[in-house]
Amino acid sequence: MTPLLELINVDARYGPFRALFDVSLSIQPGAVMALLGPNGSGKTTLARVASGLVRPSAGTVRFDGTDFSGSETYEFARTGIFHAVEGRSIFATLSVDENLELALGRGRSRTEVSEAKDVAYALFPRLAERRNQIAGTLSGGEQRMLSLARVLAEQPRLLIADELSLGLAPIIVDSVYETLAHIRDAGTTLLIVEQHVGHALAIADEAVVLAKGSVKYAGAAEGAAAYSTI
Amino acid sequence: MEKFLSALIEGMSFGGVYALVAVGLVLAYKTSGVFNIAFGAQAFVSGAIYYQLHNRSEWPIIPAFLLAVVVAAPLVGAALDRMLFRHLRTAPPLSRLVVALGLLVAIPEVVGLFFKVTQATQYKGIVPGGEIVYRPLSGVAITRDDLSIILSAALVAIGLTILFRYTSLGLRMRAVVESPRLTELNGIRSDIVGTTAWMLSSFVAGLAGVLLPTVFQQVSVINYTTLLTAAIAAAVLASLTSIPIAFAGGIGLGILQQFVSRYLPTGNVFASNVKPSLPFIVLFVVLLFKRSLSYEQGLKDPLAGVDPPPPVPASAVRSRELTIGTRIFGFVVGTWWFYSVLFLWNDIWLDRTIRILIYAIIFCSIVVITGMAGQISFAQATFAGMGAFFSAQIATKQGVSVIAAIFIASAVAAVVGALIGLIALRRRGIFLALATYAFALFFDNTMVRYDWVGGGIFAIESQRPVVGPVDFARPVPGSTTRDTAFLVLVLVVLTLVGIAIIWMRNGTTGRFLDALRGSETAAASIGINATKARIIAFAVSAFIAGLGGGLLASYKIQFSSLDYKAELGLFWVVIVVTLGPRTVEGAIQAAAGFVLFQEWVLPTAIPWLYNHALPFADITAISIGWQQIFFGLGAVTYAKHPEGILESNKTASLTRVQGLIDRFKSRRDSEIETASV
């Protein structure tokens, strides 16, 4: 079976700083992969390569068998990859409604957009209450809700979730992971970047552990726990 | 009542012009995140093309309009976006302002290469029979041209409001301004959206460009830039976000101006001064009292980290040996230069050297405010002017010694500088820069006219100082004495200023300013008083500018307000930013560039090189406008090289030399090792 996402011998750098060294990984459709590792190990860079934000300086990125190595970020997005970036992943100057409209508006008619928005609001009634509020004034948990709401409404083929639990209260983290489980059940493949190993391994089938920009472990999620102290 | 109505109607037609430009500014800021101070310059491009086609080549209105506004203007916008602003989407707002400033300086001169601005009069507008007058009521008159302006402004405002309220394109443009990368993650091509935004705002600029000249009957770039200030006031009133408010503000300002000019008593100095400077006063007041401007508009892009980190300054890459080497080199060049000026070269070079040193002092003030405090001030020429005017007044009228007078005048400038720093405290970045601009224009248009400042209708003169036995008097023509005493004086002052700046940079204030430049919030959290540090920076900077300005006036003896015009201040910022805003060395380079480029490089050096390299070619001189083009385009590189292009090239060559030294050293070390083995 063709892997959904495949990285082959990928190197990545920011100016003079090299962040990834010869990294390879592949995710099967429908799988949930946890990407683990300490601070500065290259997790976020790997997520950015997978969504086209950072172009690899060497190596190949394939999505569903097609080569995407030199493609622009929007081309990644249009094939069905959604990347919830670390920290703020919504537009802080736009309202909640405008954020959803921007995310769901492409390729849909006006009525389809409002239907998709209704789906999102039905899933997160809290967002419906704040539909006209500027998104930057939402709480951290609500901002995460907003970026997941669009994922639920659209069902991308691959969701890359970078540090979704960062800065959230434990009870909110639990609900975020419940939502991720819903998204998986609906057929979306997941790549979860996480520092908190326990949560991520509980949902993941496979795991990749990075350290200093190289792959230290790749395989079943159960086997990764031994590396979690890296 | 008749008077009231006619003031209202005439105010509206002036206001229509302001409104159109204000709406254009808001549009540009909303859709590209650039405070497009070059908007007037862009408008001028279309105005010039339209004049060339319709007036001079006698094309009919419609094809001339289509080419100038519908084709050329968006093309200019697309080119600017592709070449410049596209690479600046994640740069801080202030860098983008500097780039726009560079364009403001360069574009009119580029247009001037093709378009003869002189005698561009008898302008014919975009409606046939524009001079036809309608009289809807008795005593009220409005021309067809005026109506075309009001109608176009209203149509543009309505169209853009609809665009932002009801279409996805408006939404996408706003999203790209906040974060082009987040937008791309939503499957939207941010580069196309960004280019479209630039084409749209340039179209509005082009439309303004062909409409405005009907008010003045001629095409001249000065009219465009003057209008811009009033439009800025209306745009700031709209917090740079609301198009309807910008439109209403523009119209309102036009009406206010008419009322002021008709109802204020004539013959009064204050009244006659207030009228031309009304837009600046309004801008200043709006900046002061509008609370919503407290926040810097536009948040940091959450994905800014994807860009490679900024380059390090030259001083960071060189080792101790190389530092000593550069210093020796600098010392040798300096000594050679002064030896030549004193003993070999003629008086022209002595004069140039003195002026370079004086401008270096003035430019040091820009190093403090821009290089160290990270703020852009457009009022440096005004502070220099205060040093000049006040020192001349004190010295001539009170009989105080000139040196003391210059210090007193600089202290006054410092107090005013501190006040502006204090007043504009909660205004950051763009709005702070605009407040300084408003102040500079206000000083230019109002204060200078008073007897006790600029001498009113009488020009004022400064004097040469006498310190103890040393008389710095200007040598009598034909005598054997030269102006060397003054050279020593300015050299001493520059050295003291340089030492003070280095001392300040390495001291607490400098570190505080570094911290504030990095992150104001983080700096405040470790107990740094941002207010105090910024006020000190403003005061010191204004003081240094005042010193330089006073010295320049004393050197020239006869001086005029033209030496200290606000527009000149803009150019100074551009030139310092181009040639190195971080160091005293950079200020000297900028001063040398400012003086020599116009007087020596363009008229002498380049033709000489050209004629000797290509014997068949023959050029005698190159248009002075190239100075503006050269440095304007230099400032455009600011966002990529915030340390200045000269500095960045220096870093590059130093890195190379350092590499050679390291290689030499490692070879020597290995030889020593093998020898010891």
Coordinates of N, CA and C in Angstrom, one line a residue, chain A residues 6-123:
Chain A
E6 N 5.5 10.4 2.9 CA 6.8 9.7 2.9 C 7.9 10.7 2.8
L7 N 8.8 10.7 3.8 CA 10.0 11.5 3.8 C 11.2 10.6 3.5
I8 N 12.0 11.0 2.5 CA 13.1 10.1 2.2 C 14.4 10.9 2.3
N9 N 15.3 10.6 3.2 CA 16.6 11.2 3.4 C 16.5 12.7 3.4
V10 N 15.7 13.3 4.2 CA 15.4 14.7 4.2 C 16.4 15.5 5.1
D11 N 17.0 16.5 4.5 CA 17.8 17.5 5.3 C 17.1 18.8 5.3
A12 N 17.2 19.6 6.3 CA 16.5 20.9 6.3 C 17.4 21.8 7.1
R13 N 17.4 23.1 6.7 CA 18.2 24.1 7.4 C 17.5 25.5 7.4
Y14 N 17.8 26.3 8.4 CA 17.4 27.7 8.4 C 18.7 28.5 8.3
G15 N 18.9 29.1 7.1 CA 20.1 29.9 6.9 C 21.3 29.0 7.2
P16 N 22.2 29.4 8.0 CA 23.4 28.6 8.3 C 23.1 27.5 9.3
F17 N 21.9 27.4 9.9 CA 21.7 26.4 10.9 C 21.0 25.2 10.3
R18 N 21.6 24.0 10.6 CA 21.0 22.8 10.0 C 20.1 22.2 11.1
A19 N 18.9 21.8 10.7 CA 18.0 21.3 11.8 C 17.7 19.8 11.6
L20 N 17.7 19.3 10.4 CA 17.4 17.9 10.2 C 18.5 17.2 9.4
F21 N 18.9 16.0 9.8 CA 20.0 15.3 9.1 C 19.4 13.9 8.7
D22 N 19.2 13.8 7.4 CA 19.0 12.5 6.7 C 17.8 11.8 7.4
V23 N 16.7 12.5 7.5 CA 15.5 11.9 8.2 C 14.6 11.2 7.2
S24 N 14.2 10.0 7.5 CA 13.2 9.2 6.7 C 12.1 8.8 7.6
L25 N 10.9 8.9 7.1 CA 9.8 8.2 7.7 C 8.6 8.1 6.8
S26 N 7.7 7.2 7.1 CA 6.5 7.1 6.3 C 5.3 6.7 7.1
I27 N 4.1 7.3 6.7 CA 2.9 7.1 7.5 C 1.9 6.4 6.5
Q28 N 1.3 5.3 7.0 CA 0.3 4.7 6.2 C -1.1 5.4 6.3
P29 N -1.9 5.4 5.3 CA -3.2 6.0 5.4 C -4.0 5.5 6.6
G30 N -4.6 6.4 7.4 CA -5.4 6.0 8.5 C -4.6 5.7 9.8
A31 N -3.3 5.8 9.7 CA -2.5 5.6 10.9 C -2.4 6.8 11.8
V32 N -2.0 6.6 13.0 CA -1.7 7.8 13.9 C -0.2 7.7 14.3
M33 N 0.6 8.7 13.9 CA 2.0 8.6 14.3 C 2.3 9.7 15.3
A34 N 3.0 9.3 16.4 CA 3.5 10.3 17.3 C 5.0 10.6 17.0
L35 N 5.2 11.9 17.0 CA 6.6 12.4 16.7 C 7.1 12.9 18.0
L36 N 8.1 12.2 18.6 CA 8.6 12.6 19.9 C 10.0 13.0 19.9
G37 N 10.4 13.6 21.0 CA 11.8 14.0 21.1 C 11.9 15.2 22.0
P38 N 13.2 15.5 22.5 CA 13.3 16.6 23.4 C 13.3 18.0 22.7
N39 N 13.4 19.1 23.4 CA 13.4 20.4 22.8 C 14.6 20.5 21.8
G40 N 14.4 21.1 20.7 CA 15.4 21.3 19.7 C 15.9 20.1 19.0
S41 N 15.0 19.0 19.0 CA 15.4 17.8 18.3 C 15.0 17.9 16.8
G42 N 14.2 18.8 16.5 CA 13.8 18.9 15.1 C 12.4 18.5 14.8
K43 N 11.6 18.3 15.8 CA 10.2 17.9 15.6 C 9.4 18.9 14.8
T44 N 9.5 20.2 15.2 CA 8.7 21.2 14.6 C 9.2 21.4 13.1
T45 N 10.5 21.3 12.9 CA 11.0 21.5 11.5 C 10.5 20.3 10.7
L46 N 10.5 19.1 11.2 CA 10.0 18.0 10.5 C 8.5 18.2 10.1
A47 N 7.7 18.7 11.1 CA 6.3 19.0 10.8 C 6.2 20.0 9.7
R48 N 7.1 21.0 9.7 CA 7.0 22.1 8.7 C 7.4 21.6 7.3
V49 N 8.4 20.6 7.3 CA 8.7 20.0 6.0 C 7.5 19.2 5.5
A50 N 6.8 18.5 6.4 CA 5.7 17.7 5.9 C 4.5 18.5 5.4
S51 N 4.5 19.8 5.8 CA 3.4 20.7 5.4 C 3.8 21.7 4.3
G52 N 5.1 21.6 4.0 CA 5.6 22.5 2.9 C 6.1 23.9 3.4
L53 N 6.0 24.1 4.7 CA 6.4 25.5 5.2 C 8.0 25.6 5.0
V54 N 8.7 24.5 5.3 CA 10.1 24.6 5.1 C 10.4 23.6 3.9
R55 N 11.2 24.1 3.0 CA 11.6 23.3 1.8 C 12.8 22.5 2.2
P56 N 12.8 21.2 2.0 CA 14.0 20.4 2.4 C 15.2 20.8 1.5
S57 N 16.4 20.9 2.1 CA 17.6 21.2 1.4 C 18.1 20.0 0.6
A58 N 17.7 18.9 1.0 CA 18.0 17.6 0.3 C 17.0 16.6 0.6
G59 N 16.8 15.6 -0.2 CA 15.8 14.6 0.0 C 14.5 14.8 -0.6
T60 N 13.6 13.9 -0.4 CA 12.3 13.9 -1.1 C 11.1 13.8 -0.2
V61 N 10.1 14.6 -0.5 CA 8.8 14.5 0.2 C 7.8 14.0 -0.7
R62 N 7.1 12.9 -0.3 CA 6.0 12.3 -1.2 C 4.7 12.3 -0.5
F63 N 3.7 12.7 -1.2 CA 2.4 12.6 -0.6 C 1.5 11.8 -1.5
D64 N 1.0 10.6 -1.0 CA 0.2 9.7 -1.7 C 1.0 9.3 -3.1
G65 N 2.3 9.1 -3.0 CA 3.0 8.7 -4.1 C 3.5 9.8 -5.0
T66 N 3.0 11.1 -4.8 CA 3.4 12.2 -5.7 C 4.6 12.9 -5.1
D67 N 5.5 13.3 -5.9 CA 6.7 14.1 -5.4 C 6.3 15.5 -5.1
F68 N 6.5 16.0 -3.9 CA 6.1 17.4 -3.5 C 7.3 18.2 -3.0
S69 N 8.5 17.7 -3.3 CA 9.7 18.3 -2.7 C 9.9 19.7 -3.0
G70 N 9.6 20.2 -4.2 CA 9.8 21.6 -4.5 C 8.5 22.4 -4.5
S71 N 7.4 21.8 -4.0 CA 6.1 22.5 -4.1 C 6.0 23.6 -3.1
E72 N 5.0 24.5 -3.4 CA 4.7 25.6 -2.5 C 3.8 25.1 -1.4
T73 N 3.7 25.9 -0.3 CA 2.9 25.5 0.8 C 1.4 25.3 0.5
Y74 N 0.9 26.2 -0.4 CA -0.5 26.1 -0.7 C -0.8 24.8 -1.5
E75 N 0.1 24.3 -2.2 CA -0.1 23.0 -3.0 C -0.2 21.9 -2.0
F76 N 0.6 21.9 -0.9 CA 0.5 20.9 0.1 C -1.0 20.9 0.7
A77 N -1.4 22.2 1.0 CA -2.7 22.3 1.7 C -3.8 21.8 0.8
R78 N -3.7 22.1 -0.5 CA -4.7 21.7 -1.5 C -4.9 20.2 -1.7
T79 N -3.8 19.5 -1.4 CA -3.9 18.0 -1.5 C -4.6 17.4 -0.3
G80 N -4.8 18.2 0.7 CA -5.5 17.7 1.9 C -4.6 17.5 3.1
I81 N -3.6 18.3 3.2 CA -2.8 18.3 4.4 C -3.1 19.5 5.2
F82 N -3.4 19.3 6.5 CA -3.6 20.5 7.3 C -2.6 20.5 8.5
H83 N -2.0 21.6 8.7 CA -1.0 21.7 9.7 C -1.5 22.7 10.8
A84 N -1.8 22.2 12.0 CA -2.1 23.1 13.1 C -0.7 23.4 13.7
V85 N -0.2 24.7 13.5 CA 1.1 25.0 13.9 C 1.3 25.2 15.4
E86 N 2.5 25.1 15.8 CA 2.8 25.3 17.2 C 2.4 26.7 17.7
G87 N 1.8 26.9 18.9 CA 1.4 28.2 19.3 C 0.2 28.6 18.7
R88 N 0.1 29.9 18.2 CA -1.1 30.4 17.6 C -1.2 29.9 16.2
S89 N -2.3 29.2 15.9 CA -2.5 28.7 14.6 C -3.7 29.3 13.9
I90 N -4.2 30.4 14.5 CA -5.4 31.0 13.9 C -5.1 32.5 13.6
F91 N -5.9 33.2 12.9 CA -5.6 34.6 12.6 C -6.1 35.4 13.7
A92 N -5.2 36.0 14.4 CA -5.6 36.8 15.6 C -6.4 38.0 15.3
T93 N -6.2 38.6 14.1 CA -6.9 39.9 13.8 C -8.2 39.7 13.2
L94 N -8.5 38.4 12.8 CA -9.8 38.2 12.2 C -10.8 37.6 13.3
S95 N -12.1 37.7 13.0 CA -13.1 37.2 13.9 C -13.1 35.7 13.8
V96 N -13.8 35.1 14.8 CA -14.0 33.6 14.7 C -14.6 33.2 13.4
D97 N -15.7 33.9 13.1 CA -16.4 33.6 11.9 C -15.5 33.7 10.6
E98 N -14.8 34.8 10.6 CA -13.9 35.0 9.4 C -12.8 34.0 9.3
N99 N -12.3 33.5 10.5 CA -11.3 32.4 10.5 C -11.9 31.2 9.8
L100 N -13.1 30.8 10.2 CA -13.7 29.6 9.6 C -14.0 29.8 8.2
E101 N -14.4 31.0 7.8 CA -14.7 31.3 6.4 C -13.5 31.2 5.5
L102 N -12.4 31.7 6.1 CA -11.1 31.6 5.3 C -10.7 30.2 5.1
A103 N -10.8 29.4 6.2 CA -10.4 28.0 6.2 C -11.3 27.2 5.3
L104 N -12.6 27.4 5.3 CA -13.5 26.6 4.6 C -13.9 27.1 3.3
G105 N -13.6 28.4 3.0 CA -14.1 29.1 1.8 C -13.6 28.6 0.5
R106 N -12.4 28.0 0.4 CA -11.8 27.7 -0.9 C -12.6 26.6 -1.6
G107 N -13.0 26.8 -2.8 CA -13.7 25.8 -3.6 C -15.1 25.5 -3.2
R108 N -15.7 26.3 -2.3 CA -17.1 26.0 -1.9 C -17.9 27.2 -2.3
S109 N -19.2 26.9 -2.6 CA -20.1 28.0 -2.9 C -20.5 28.6 -1.5
R110 N -21.2 29.8 -1.6 CA -21.6 30.5 -0.4 C -22.4 29.7 0.5
T111 N -23.4 28.9 0.0 CA -24.2 28.1 0.9 C -23.4 26.9 1.5
E112 N -22.5 26.4 0.7 CA -21.7 25.3 1.2 C -20.8 25.8 2.4
V113 N -20.3 27.0 2.2 CA -19.5 27.5 3.3 C -20.3 27.6 4.5
S114 N -21.5 28.2 4.4 CA -22.3 28.4 5.7 C -22.7 27.1 6.3
E115 N -22.9 26.0 5.4 CA -23.2 24.7 5.9 C -22.0 24.2 6.7
A116 N -20.8 24.3 6.1 CA -19.6 23.8 6.8 C -19.4 24.5 8.1
K117 N -19.7 25.8 8.1 CA -19.5 26.6 9.3 C -20.5 26.1 10.4
D118 N -21.7 25.8 9.9 CA -22.7 25.3 10.9 C -22.3 24.0 11.5
V119 N -21.6 23.1 10.7 CA -21.1 21.9 11.3 C -20.1 22.2 12.4
A120 N -19.2 23.1 12.1 CA -18.2 23.5 13.1 C -18.8 24.0 14.3
Y121 N -19.8 24.9 14.1 CA -20.4 25.5 15.3 C -21.2 24.5 16.1
A122 N -21.8 23.5 15.4 CA -22.6 22.5 16.1 C -21.6 21.7 17.0
L123 N -20.4 21.5 16.5 CA -19.5 20.7 17.3 C -18.9 21.5 18.5

